[in-house]
Coordinates of C-alpha atoms in Angstrom, one line a residue:
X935 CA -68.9 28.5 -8.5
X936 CA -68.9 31.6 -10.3
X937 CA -72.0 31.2 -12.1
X938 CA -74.1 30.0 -9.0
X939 CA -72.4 33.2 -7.3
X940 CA -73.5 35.1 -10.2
X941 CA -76.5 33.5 -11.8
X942 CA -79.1 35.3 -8.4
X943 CA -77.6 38.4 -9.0
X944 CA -78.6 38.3 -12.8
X945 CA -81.9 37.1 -11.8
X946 CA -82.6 39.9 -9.6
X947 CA -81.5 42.6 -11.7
X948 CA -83.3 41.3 -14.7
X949 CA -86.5 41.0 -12.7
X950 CA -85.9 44.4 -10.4
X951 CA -84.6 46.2 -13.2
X952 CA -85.8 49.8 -12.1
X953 CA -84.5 48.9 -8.6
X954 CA -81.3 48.2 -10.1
X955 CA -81.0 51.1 -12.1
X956 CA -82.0 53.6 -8.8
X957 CA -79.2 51.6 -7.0
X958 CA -77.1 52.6 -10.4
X959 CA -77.9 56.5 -10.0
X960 CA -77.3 56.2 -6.1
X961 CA -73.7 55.1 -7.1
X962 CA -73.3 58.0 -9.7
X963 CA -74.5 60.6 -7.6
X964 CA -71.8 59.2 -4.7
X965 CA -69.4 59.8 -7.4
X966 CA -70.0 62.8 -8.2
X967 CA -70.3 63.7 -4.4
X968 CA -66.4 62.2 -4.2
X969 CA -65.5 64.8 -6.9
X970 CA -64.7 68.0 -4.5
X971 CA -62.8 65.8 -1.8
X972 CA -60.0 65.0 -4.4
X973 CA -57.1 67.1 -4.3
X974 CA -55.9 68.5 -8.4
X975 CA -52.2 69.4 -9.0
X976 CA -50.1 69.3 -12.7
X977 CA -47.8 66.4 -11.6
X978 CA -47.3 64.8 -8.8
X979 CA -43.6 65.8 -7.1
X980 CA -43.8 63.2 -4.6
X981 CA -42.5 60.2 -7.0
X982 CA -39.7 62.4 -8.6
X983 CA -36.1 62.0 -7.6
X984 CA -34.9 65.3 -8.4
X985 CA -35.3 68.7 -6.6
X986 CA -33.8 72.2 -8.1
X987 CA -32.9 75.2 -5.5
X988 CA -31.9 78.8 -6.6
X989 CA -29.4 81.1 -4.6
X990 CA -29.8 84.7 -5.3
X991 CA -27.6 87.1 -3.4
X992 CA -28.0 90.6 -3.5
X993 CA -27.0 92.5 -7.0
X994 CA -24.1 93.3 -7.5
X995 CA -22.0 90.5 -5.3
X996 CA -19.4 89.7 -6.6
X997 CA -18.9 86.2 -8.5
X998 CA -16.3 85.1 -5.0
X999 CA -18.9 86.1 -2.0
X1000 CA -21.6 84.2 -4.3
X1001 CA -19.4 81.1 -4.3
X1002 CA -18.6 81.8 -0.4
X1003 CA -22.2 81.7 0.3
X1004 CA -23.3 78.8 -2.1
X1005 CA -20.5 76.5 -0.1
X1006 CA -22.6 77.5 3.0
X1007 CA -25.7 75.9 1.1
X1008 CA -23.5 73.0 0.0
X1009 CA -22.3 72.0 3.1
X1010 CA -26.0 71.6 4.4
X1011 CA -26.7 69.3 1.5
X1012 CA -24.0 67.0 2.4
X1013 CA -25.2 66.7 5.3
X1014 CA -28.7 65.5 4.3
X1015 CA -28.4 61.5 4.1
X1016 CA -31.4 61.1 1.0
X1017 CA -29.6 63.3 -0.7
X1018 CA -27.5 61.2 -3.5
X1019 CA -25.7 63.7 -5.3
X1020 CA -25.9 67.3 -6.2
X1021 CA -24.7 69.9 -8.4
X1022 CA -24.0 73.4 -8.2
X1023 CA -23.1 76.2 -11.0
X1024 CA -22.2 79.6 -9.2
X1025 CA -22.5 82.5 -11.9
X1026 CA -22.6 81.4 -15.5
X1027 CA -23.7 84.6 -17.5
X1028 CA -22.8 84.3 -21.2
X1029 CA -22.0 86.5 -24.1
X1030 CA -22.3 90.3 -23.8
X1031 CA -23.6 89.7 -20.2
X1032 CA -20.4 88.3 -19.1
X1033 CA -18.3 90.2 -20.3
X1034 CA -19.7 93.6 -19.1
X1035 CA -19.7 92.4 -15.7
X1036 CA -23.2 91.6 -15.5
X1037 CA -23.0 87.5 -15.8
X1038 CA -25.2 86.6 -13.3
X1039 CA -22.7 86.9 -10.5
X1040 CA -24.7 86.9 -8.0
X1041 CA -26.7 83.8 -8.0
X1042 CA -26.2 80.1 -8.1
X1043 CA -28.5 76.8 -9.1
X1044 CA -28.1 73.7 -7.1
X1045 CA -29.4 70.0 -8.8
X1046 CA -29.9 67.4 -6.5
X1047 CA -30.5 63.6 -7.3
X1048 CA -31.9 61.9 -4.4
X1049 CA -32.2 58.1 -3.3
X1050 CA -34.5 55.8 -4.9
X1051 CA -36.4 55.6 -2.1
X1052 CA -36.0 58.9 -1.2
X1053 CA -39.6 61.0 -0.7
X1054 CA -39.1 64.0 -2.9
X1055 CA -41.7 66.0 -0.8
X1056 CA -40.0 65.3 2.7
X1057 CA -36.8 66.0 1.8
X1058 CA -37.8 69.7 0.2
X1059 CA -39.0 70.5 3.4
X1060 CA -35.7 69.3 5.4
X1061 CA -33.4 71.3 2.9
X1062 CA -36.0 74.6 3.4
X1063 CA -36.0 74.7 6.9
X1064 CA -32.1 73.9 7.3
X1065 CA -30.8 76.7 4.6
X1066 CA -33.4 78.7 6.5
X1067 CA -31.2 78.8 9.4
X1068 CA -28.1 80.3 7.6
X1069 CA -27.1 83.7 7.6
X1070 CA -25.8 86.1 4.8
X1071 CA -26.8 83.3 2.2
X1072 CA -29.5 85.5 0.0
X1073 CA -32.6 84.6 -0.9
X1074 CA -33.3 80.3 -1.4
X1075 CA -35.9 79.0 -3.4
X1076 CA -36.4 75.0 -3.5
X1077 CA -38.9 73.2 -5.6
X1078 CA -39.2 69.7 -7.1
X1079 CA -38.4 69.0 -10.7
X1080 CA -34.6 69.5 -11.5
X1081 CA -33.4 71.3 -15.3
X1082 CA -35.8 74.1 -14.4
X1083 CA -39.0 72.3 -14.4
X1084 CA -41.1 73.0 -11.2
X1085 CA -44.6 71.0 -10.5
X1086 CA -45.1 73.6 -7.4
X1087 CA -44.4 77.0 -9.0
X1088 CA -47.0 79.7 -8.6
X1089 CA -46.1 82.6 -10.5
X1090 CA -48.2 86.0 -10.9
X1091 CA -47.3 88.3 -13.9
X1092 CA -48.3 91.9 -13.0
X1093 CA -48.4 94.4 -15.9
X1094 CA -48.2 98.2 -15.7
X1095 CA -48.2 101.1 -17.9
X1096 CA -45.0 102.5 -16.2
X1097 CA -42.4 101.5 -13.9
X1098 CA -43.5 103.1 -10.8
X1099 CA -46.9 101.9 -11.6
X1100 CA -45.8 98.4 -11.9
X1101 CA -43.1 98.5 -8.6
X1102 CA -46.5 99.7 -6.7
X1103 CA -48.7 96.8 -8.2
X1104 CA -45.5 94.0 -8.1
X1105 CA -45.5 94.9 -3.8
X1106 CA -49.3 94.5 -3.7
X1107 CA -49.8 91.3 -5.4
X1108 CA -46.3 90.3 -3.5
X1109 CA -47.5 90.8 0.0
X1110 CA -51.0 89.7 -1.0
X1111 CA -49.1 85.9 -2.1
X1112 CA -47.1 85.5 1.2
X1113 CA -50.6 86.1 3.1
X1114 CA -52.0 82.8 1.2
X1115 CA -51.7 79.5 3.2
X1116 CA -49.5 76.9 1.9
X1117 CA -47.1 79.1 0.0
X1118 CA -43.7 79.8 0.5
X1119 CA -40.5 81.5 -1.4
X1120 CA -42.4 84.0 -2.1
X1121 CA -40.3 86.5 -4.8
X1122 CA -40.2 89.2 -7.1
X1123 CA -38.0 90.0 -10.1
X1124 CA -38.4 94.2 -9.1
X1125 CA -37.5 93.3 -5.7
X1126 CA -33.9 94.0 -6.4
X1127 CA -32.3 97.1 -7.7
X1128 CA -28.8 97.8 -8.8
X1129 CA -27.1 101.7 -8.9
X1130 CA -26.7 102.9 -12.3
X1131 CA -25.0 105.8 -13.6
X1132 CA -27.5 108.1 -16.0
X1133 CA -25.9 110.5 -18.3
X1134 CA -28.3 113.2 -19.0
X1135 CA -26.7 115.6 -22.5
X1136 CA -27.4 118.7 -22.0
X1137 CA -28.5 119.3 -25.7
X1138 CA -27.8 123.0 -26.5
X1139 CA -24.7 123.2 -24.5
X1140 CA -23.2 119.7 -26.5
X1141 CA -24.6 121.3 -30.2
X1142 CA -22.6 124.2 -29.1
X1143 CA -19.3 122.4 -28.9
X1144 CA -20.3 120.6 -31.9
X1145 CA -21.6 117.3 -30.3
X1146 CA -24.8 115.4 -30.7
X1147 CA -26.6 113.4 -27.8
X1148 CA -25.3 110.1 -30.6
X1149 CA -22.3 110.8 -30.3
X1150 CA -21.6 111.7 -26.4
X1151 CA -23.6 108.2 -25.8
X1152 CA -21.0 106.4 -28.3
X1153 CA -17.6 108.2 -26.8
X1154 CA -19.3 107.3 -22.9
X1155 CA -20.0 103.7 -24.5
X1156 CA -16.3 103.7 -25.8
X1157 CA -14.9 104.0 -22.3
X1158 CA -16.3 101.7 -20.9
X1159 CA -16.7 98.7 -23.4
X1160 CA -13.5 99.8 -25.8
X1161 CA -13.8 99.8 -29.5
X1162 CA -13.7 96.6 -31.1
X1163 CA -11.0 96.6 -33.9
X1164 CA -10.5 93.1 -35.5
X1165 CA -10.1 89.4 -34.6
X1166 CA -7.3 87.9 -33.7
X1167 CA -6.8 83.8 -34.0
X1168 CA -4.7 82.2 -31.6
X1169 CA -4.5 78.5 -32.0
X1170 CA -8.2 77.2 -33.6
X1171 CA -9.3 79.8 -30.6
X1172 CA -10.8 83.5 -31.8
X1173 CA -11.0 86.3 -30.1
X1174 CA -12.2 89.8 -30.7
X1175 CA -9.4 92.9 -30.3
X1176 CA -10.5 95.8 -28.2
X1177 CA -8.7 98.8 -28.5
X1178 CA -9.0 100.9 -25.1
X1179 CA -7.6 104.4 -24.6
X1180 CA -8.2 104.7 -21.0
X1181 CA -9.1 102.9 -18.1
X1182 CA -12.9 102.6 -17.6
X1183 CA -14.2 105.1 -14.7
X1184 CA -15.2 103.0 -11.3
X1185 CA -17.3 106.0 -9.7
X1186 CA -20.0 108.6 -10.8
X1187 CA -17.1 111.6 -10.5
X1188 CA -14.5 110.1 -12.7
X1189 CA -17.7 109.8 -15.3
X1190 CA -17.6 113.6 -15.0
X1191 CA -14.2 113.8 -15.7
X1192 CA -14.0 112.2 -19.1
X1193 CA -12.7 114.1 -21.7
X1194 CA -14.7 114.5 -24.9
X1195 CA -12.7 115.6 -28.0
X1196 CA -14.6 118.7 -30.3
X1197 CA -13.5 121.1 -32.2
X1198 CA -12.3 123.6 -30.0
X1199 CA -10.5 120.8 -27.9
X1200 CA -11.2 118.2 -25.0
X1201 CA -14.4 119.2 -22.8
X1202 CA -15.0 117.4 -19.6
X1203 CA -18.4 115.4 -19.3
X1204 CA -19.8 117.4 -17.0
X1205 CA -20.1 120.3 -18.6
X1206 CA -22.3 119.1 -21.4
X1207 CA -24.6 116.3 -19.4
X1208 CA -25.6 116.0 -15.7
X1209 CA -24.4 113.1 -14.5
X1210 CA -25.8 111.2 -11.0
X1211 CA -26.5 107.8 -9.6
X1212 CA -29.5 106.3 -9.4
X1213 CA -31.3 103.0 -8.7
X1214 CA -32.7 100.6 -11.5
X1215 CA -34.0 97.7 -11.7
X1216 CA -32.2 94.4 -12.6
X1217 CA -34.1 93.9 -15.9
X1218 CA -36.5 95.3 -17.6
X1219 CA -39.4 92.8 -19.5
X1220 CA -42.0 93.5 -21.3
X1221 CA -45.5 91.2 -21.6
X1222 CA -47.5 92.2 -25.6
X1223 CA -46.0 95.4 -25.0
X1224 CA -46.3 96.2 -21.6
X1225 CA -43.8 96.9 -18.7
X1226 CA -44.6 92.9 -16.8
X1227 CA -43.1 91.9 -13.5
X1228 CA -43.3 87.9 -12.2
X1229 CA -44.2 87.2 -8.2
X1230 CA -43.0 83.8 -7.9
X1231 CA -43.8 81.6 -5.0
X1232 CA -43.8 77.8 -4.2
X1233 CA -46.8 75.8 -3.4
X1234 CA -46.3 73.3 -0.1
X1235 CA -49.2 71.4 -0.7
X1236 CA -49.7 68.8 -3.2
X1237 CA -53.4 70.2 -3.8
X1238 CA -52.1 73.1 -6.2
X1239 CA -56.1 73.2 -7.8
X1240 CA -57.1 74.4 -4.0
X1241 CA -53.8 76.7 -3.5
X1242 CA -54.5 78.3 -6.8
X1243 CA -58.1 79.0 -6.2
X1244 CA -57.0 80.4 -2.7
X1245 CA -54.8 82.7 -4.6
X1246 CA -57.1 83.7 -6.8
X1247 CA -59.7 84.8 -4.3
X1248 CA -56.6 86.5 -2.3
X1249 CA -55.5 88.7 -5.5
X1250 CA -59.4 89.3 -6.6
X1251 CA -59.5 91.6 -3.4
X1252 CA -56.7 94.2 -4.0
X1253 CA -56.8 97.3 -5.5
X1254 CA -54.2 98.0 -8.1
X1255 CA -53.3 101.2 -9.5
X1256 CA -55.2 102.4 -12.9
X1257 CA -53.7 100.6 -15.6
X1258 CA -51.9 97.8 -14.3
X1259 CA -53.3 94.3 -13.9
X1260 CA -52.4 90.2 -13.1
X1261 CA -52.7 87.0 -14.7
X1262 CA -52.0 83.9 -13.0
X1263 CA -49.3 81.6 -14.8
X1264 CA -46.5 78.8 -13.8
X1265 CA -48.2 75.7 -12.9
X1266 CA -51.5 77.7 -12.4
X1267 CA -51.4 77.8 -16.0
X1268 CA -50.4 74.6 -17.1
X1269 CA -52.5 72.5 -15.4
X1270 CA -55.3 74.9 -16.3
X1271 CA -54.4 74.1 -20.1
X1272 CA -54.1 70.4 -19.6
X1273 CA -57.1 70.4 -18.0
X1274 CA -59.2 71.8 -20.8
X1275 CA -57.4 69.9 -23.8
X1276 CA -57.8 66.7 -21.7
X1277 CA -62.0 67.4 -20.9
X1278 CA -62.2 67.9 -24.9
X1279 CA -60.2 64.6 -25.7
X1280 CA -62.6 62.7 -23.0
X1281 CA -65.4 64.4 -24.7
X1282 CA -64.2 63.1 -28.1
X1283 CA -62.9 59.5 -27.2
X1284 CA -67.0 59.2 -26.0
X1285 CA -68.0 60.5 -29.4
X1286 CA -65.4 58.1 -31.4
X1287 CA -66.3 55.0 -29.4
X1288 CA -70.0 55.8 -29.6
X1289 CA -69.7 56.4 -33.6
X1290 CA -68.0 52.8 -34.1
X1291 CA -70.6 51.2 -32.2
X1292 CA -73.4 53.0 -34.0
X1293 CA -72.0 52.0 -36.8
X1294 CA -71.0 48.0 -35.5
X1295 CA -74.4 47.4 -33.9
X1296 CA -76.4 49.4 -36.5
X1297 CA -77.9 50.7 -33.5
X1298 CA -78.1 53.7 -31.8
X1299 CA -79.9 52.3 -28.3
X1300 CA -77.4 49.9 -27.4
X1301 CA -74.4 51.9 -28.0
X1302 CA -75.7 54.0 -25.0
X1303 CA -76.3 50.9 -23.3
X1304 CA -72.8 50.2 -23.5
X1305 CA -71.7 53.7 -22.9
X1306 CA -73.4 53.0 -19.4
X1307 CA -69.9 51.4 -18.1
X1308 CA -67.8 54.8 -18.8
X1309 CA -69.7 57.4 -16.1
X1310 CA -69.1 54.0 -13.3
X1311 CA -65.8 53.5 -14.0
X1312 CA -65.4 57.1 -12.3
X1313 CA -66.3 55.6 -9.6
X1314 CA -63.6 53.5 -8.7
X1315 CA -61.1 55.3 -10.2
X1316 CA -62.3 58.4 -7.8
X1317 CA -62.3 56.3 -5.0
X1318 CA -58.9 54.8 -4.9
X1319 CA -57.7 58.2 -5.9
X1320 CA -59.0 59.7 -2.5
X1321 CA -58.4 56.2 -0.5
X1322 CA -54.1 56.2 -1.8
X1323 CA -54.4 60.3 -1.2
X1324 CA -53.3 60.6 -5.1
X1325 CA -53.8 64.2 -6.3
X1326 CA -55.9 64.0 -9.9
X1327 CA -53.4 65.1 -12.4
X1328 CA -52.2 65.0 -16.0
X1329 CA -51.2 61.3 -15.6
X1330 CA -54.8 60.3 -13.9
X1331 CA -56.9 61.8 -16.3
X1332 CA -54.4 60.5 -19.1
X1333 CA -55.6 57.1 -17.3
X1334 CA -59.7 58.3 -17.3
X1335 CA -58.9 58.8 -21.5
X1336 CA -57.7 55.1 -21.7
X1337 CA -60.7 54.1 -19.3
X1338 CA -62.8 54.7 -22.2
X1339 CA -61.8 51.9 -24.3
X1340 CA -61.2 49.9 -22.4
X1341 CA -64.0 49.9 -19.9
X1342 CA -66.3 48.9 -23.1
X1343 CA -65.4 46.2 -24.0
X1344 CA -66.9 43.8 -21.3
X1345 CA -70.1 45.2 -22.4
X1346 CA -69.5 45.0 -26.1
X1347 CA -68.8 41.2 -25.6
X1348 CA -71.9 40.7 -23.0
X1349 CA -74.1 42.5 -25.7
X1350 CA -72.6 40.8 -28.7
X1351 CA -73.6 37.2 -27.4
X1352 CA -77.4 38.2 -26.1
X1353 CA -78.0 39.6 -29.2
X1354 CA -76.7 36.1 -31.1
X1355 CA -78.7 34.6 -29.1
X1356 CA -81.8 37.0 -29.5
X1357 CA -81.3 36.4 -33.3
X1358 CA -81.9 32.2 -32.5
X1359 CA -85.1 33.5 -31.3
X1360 CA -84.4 33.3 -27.3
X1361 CA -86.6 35.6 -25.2
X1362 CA -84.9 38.7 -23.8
X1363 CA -84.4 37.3 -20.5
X1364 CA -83.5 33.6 -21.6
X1365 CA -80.5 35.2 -23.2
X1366 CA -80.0 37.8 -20.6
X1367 CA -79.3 34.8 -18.5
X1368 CA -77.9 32.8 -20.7
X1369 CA -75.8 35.1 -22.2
X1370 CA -74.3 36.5 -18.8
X1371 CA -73.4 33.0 -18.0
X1372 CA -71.4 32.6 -19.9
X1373 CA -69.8 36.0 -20.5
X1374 CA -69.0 36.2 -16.7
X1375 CA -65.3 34.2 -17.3
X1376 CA -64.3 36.1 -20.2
X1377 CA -65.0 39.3 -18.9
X1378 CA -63.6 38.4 -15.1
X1379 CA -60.3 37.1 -17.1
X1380 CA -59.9 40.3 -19.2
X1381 CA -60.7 42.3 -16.0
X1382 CA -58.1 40.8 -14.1
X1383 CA -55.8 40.2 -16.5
X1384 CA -55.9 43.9 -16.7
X1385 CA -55.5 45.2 -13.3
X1386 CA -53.0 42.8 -12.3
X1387 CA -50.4 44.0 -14.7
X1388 CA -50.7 47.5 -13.8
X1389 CA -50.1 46.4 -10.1
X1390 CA -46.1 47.3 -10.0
X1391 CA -47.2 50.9 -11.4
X1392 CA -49.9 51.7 -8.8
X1393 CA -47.0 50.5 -6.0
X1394 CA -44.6 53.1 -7.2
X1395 CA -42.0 50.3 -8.3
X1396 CA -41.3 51.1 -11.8
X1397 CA -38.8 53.5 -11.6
X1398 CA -38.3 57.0 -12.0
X1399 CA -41.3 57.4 -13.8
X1400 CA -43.5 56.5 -10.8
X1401 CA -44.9 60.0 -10.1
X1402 CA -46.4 59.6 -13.9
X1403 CA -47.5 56.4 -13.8
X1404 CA -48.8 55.2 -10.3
X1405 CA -51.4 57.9 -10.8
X1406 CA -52.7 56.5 -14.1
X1407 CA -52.2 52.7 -12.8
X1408 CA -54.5 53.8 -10.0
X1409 CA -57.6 55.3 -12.0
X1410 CA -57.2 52.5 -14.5
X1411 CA -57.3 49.9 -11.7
X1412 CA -60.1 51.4 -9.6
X1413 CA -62.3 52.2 -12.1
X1414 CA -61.5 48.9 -14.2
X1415 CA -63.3 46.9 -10.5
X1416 CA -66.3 49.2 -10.4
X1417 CA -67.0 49.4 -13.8
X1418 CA -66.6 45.6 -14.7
X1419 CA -69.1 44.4 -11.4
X1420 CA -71.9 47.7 -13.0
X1421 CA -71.5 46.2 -16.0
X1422 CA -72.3 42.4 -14.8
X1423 CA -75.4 43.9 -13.0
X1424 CA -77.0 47.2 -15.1
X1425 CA -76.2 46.5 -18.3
X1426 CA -78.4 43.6 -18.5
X1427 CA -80.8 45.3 -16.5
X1428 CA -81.0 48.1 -19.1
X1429 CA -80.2 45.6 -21.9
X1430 CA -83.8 43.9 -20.4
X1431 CA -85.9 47.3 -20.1
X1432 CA -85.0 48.3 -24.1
X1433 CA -85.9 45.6 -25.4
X1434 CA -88.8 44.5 -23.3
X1435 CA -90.0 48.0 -23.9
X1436 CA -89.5 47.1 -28.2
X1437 CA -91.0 44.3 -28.1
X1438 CA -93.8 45.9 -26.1
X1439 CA -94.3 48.5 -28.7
X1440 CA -93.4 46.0 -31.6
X1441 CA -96.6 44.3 -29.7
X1442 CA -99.1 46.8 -29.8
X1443 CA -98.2 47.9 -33.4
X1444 CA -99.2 44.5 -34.5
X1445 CA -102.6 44.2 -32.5
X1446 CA -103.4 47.5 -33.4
X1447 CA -102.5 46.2 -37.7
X1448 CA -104.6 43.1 -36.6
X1449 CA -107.5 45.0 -35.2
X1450 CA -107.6 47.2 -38.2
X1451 CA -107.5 44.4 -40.9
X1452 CA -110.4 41.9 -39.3
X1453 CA -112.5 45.6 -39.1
X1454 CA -112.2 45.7 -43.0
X1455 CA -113.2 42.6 -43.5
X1456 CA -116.4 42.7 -41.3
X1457 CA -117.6 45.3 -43.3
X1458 CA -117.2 43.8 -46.2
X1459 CA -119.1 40.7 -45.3
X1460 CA -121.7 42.9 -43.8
X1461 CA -122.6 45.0 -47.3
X1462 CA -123.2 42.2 -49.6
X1463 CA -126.9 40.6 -48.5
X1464 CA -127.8 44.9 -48.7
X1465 CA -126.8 44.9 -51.7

């Protein structure tokens, strides 16, 4: 039944050919008609199971209010039934950091796991607008992608020549991000500052006593951090001695008061450097040389391609101040990167598959035939991507890349048998026919065979893993249907215009050889009774 379903079809395309390759083009320009209606991201968030949030409090809080406040956070979460399980860590600052006081008191990271079933993109939005209702909680970010990695994270790195420069530039591009449309958590690392004490030596007055701007700094260093004097092992544990002399000062005026020893005896701070309090910022980084700052939002739309180019036009009209400048990183980035290397693997996968061919069918005409089914398999692959509402991302056009062998090899089989049969001396369309008959199984089988296993992957059952792999199950699938049906249907058609279209000239060649050999002989019998 699937010959007699088939068999008029065949007939049709091998006798309209031309109408069946305009019917071909009509498709392909659809296609590429389908191409701006698909929504781009990196990786899809809505199949993870995992979401990260970050707690900053102001600087400075202590390590106790930060835990007070993060209990505020964690009470919400408890509350939230998809929620599975979650994690905190308030504080955490290591080495030198740590123990200066500066150990990252003042923020805290949540992990959450959520239920299977769980939709990772819901559930950010329930956790944002609950913590939004807190109060004296600090600034929350939430994103998908737990251990730090965050499918939805714009970022903006603004670069200046100086810091006041790069403050005026960091507000700009800051207030320019929170007037883009589907963005949120909108940040800045300059937006907090921190007092600081400065210690400005007076040089003269310090060489006068005897001192150097070295060594005030190291004596001021002293009193704060100690001087380290050996180690001391208790149990397999080790620990450093510090030798301190005197209490380390808590405010700007018992700074002033330290005594510095010189020749002529103890001097007091202040009369050999001005000492005041000013405000710094929390860390100071530095982009191929140049004072950087990072604007950090959160895209709320799964289209990030569309949110970035929005951004992009958005930033395009400030004015910065002379000198400083933005590039767009975070996920802006990445998926601009694995973009590109992705094109140029599509690009070479044709190139490979086409070279084989070449080199299998000693042929460079029907390899282009066969490369006919790669541009249609597109087709479907576009269109279930826009009828399931699948962003195209890193896992789809993983699945285009593996679309190109596969889709193939229908044709290669098709081809293969017409041109046995061509080689029995069948005419083209005797083997067109003949050959499509009994290719249709085979290729049906292989088809199916195909798209059927990938079916638990495009429904999102397999795990974990399903925001990588329903994508890719879903371009293999869809363009697996359209390009196995085009390839039933145009590839014999344009199978039948080659090679009607070589035998035509193949033809002509030899009537014109004929013509010229019966003219020589004519004249030969013509010139012997002359002579």
């Amino acid at each position: 039944w699937l010959q007699r379903v088939y068999l008029p079809v065949l007939r049709f395309v091998t006798i309209r050919r031309w109408v069946t390759v305009g019917i071909a083009a009509l498709v392909l320009v659809g296609t590429v008609a389908m191409v701006p209606r698909l929504e781009t991201n990196f990786l899809d968030a809505s199949g993870q199971n995992t979401l990260s949030l970050q707690q900053e409090m102001p600087a400075g809080t202590s390590l106790e209010a930060t835990d007070a406040a993060a209990r505020q956070v964690e009470e919400v979460l408890a509350d939230i039934p998809e929620i599975s399980t979650y994690q905190v860590t308030v504080g955490g600052g290591t080495g030198m950091a740590a123990l200066f006081g500066g150990g990252g008191s003042d923020a805290a990271s949540f992990s959450l796991t959520l239920d299977e079933d769980a939709d990772a993109t819901e559930v950010e939005g329930t956790v944002r607008d609950r913590v939004a209702g807190l109060g004296d909680v600090g600034e929350i970010t939430v994103g998908a992608g737990g251990g730090g990695f965050n499918t939805s994270q714009l970022q903006v790195n603004v670069q200046a020549s100086n810091q006041d420069d790069l403050l005026t530039a960091s507000d700009l591009v800051r207030e320019t991000v929170e007037g883009v449309d589907d963005v949120t958590d909108v940040t800045s690392d300059l937006s907090e500052s921190v007092p600081r004490v400065r210690v400005a030596v007076d040089r003269e007055a310090a060489a006068a006593l005897g001192l150097s701007e070295g060594a005030i700094g190291q004596l001021v260093a002293q009193t704060f951090r100690g001087a380290p004097v050996g180690e001391l092992t208790i149990g397999e544990e080790r620990r450093d001695v510090v030798l301190r002399t005197v209490e380390a000062p808590a405010t700007p005026e018992e700074v002033r008061e330290l005594a510095l020893p010189t020749p002529a005896g103890p001097v007091r701070l202040a009369e050999v450097a001005e000492v005041s309090e000013i405000e710094g910022p929390v860390q100071l980084k530095r982009i191929d040389g140049a004072r950087s700052a990072t604007v950090t939002a959160t895209a709320t739309s799964q289209n990030i391609g569309a949110t970035s180019a929005e951004l992009s036009r958005a930033l395009d009209g400030i004015d910065l101040p002379a000198g400083a400048s933005y590039s767009l990183g975070g996920v802006t980035a990445d998926q601009d990167d694995a973009f590109a290397d992705l094109q140029l693997a599509l690009l070479l996968a044709v190139a490979i598959v086409f070279i084989i061919m070449v080199g299998t069918f000693r042929s460079l005409v029907q390899p282009l035939i066969l490369l006919v089914s790669v541009p249609f398999a597109a087709t479907g692959a576009v269109g279930l991507l826009l009828v399931t509402g699948t962003a195209l991302g890193v896992p789809a056009l993983i699945g285009m890349l593996m679309l190109i062998g596969i889709v193939v090899t229908n044709a290669i089989v098709l081809i293969d048998l017409i041109n046995q049969y061509r080689d029995r001396g069948m005419g083209v369309r005797e083997a067109v026919m003949e050959g499509g008959r009994r290719r249709l199984r085979p290729i049906l089988m292989t088809a199916a065979a195909t798209i059927f296993a990938l079916v638990p992957m495009a429904l999102g059952i397999t795990g974990d893993g399903g925001f990588i792999s329903r994508p890719l199950a879903l371009v293999v699938i869809g363009g697996l249907v359209t390009s196995t049906l085009l390839t039933l249907a145009l590839v014999p058609a344009l199978y039948t215009i080659v090679e009607n279209g070589r035998e035509r000239i193949a033809s002509r060649a030899e009537r014109r050889r004929d013509r010229g050999e019966s003219g020589g002989e004519a004249t030969t019998e013509g010139a012997a009774p002359t002579e």
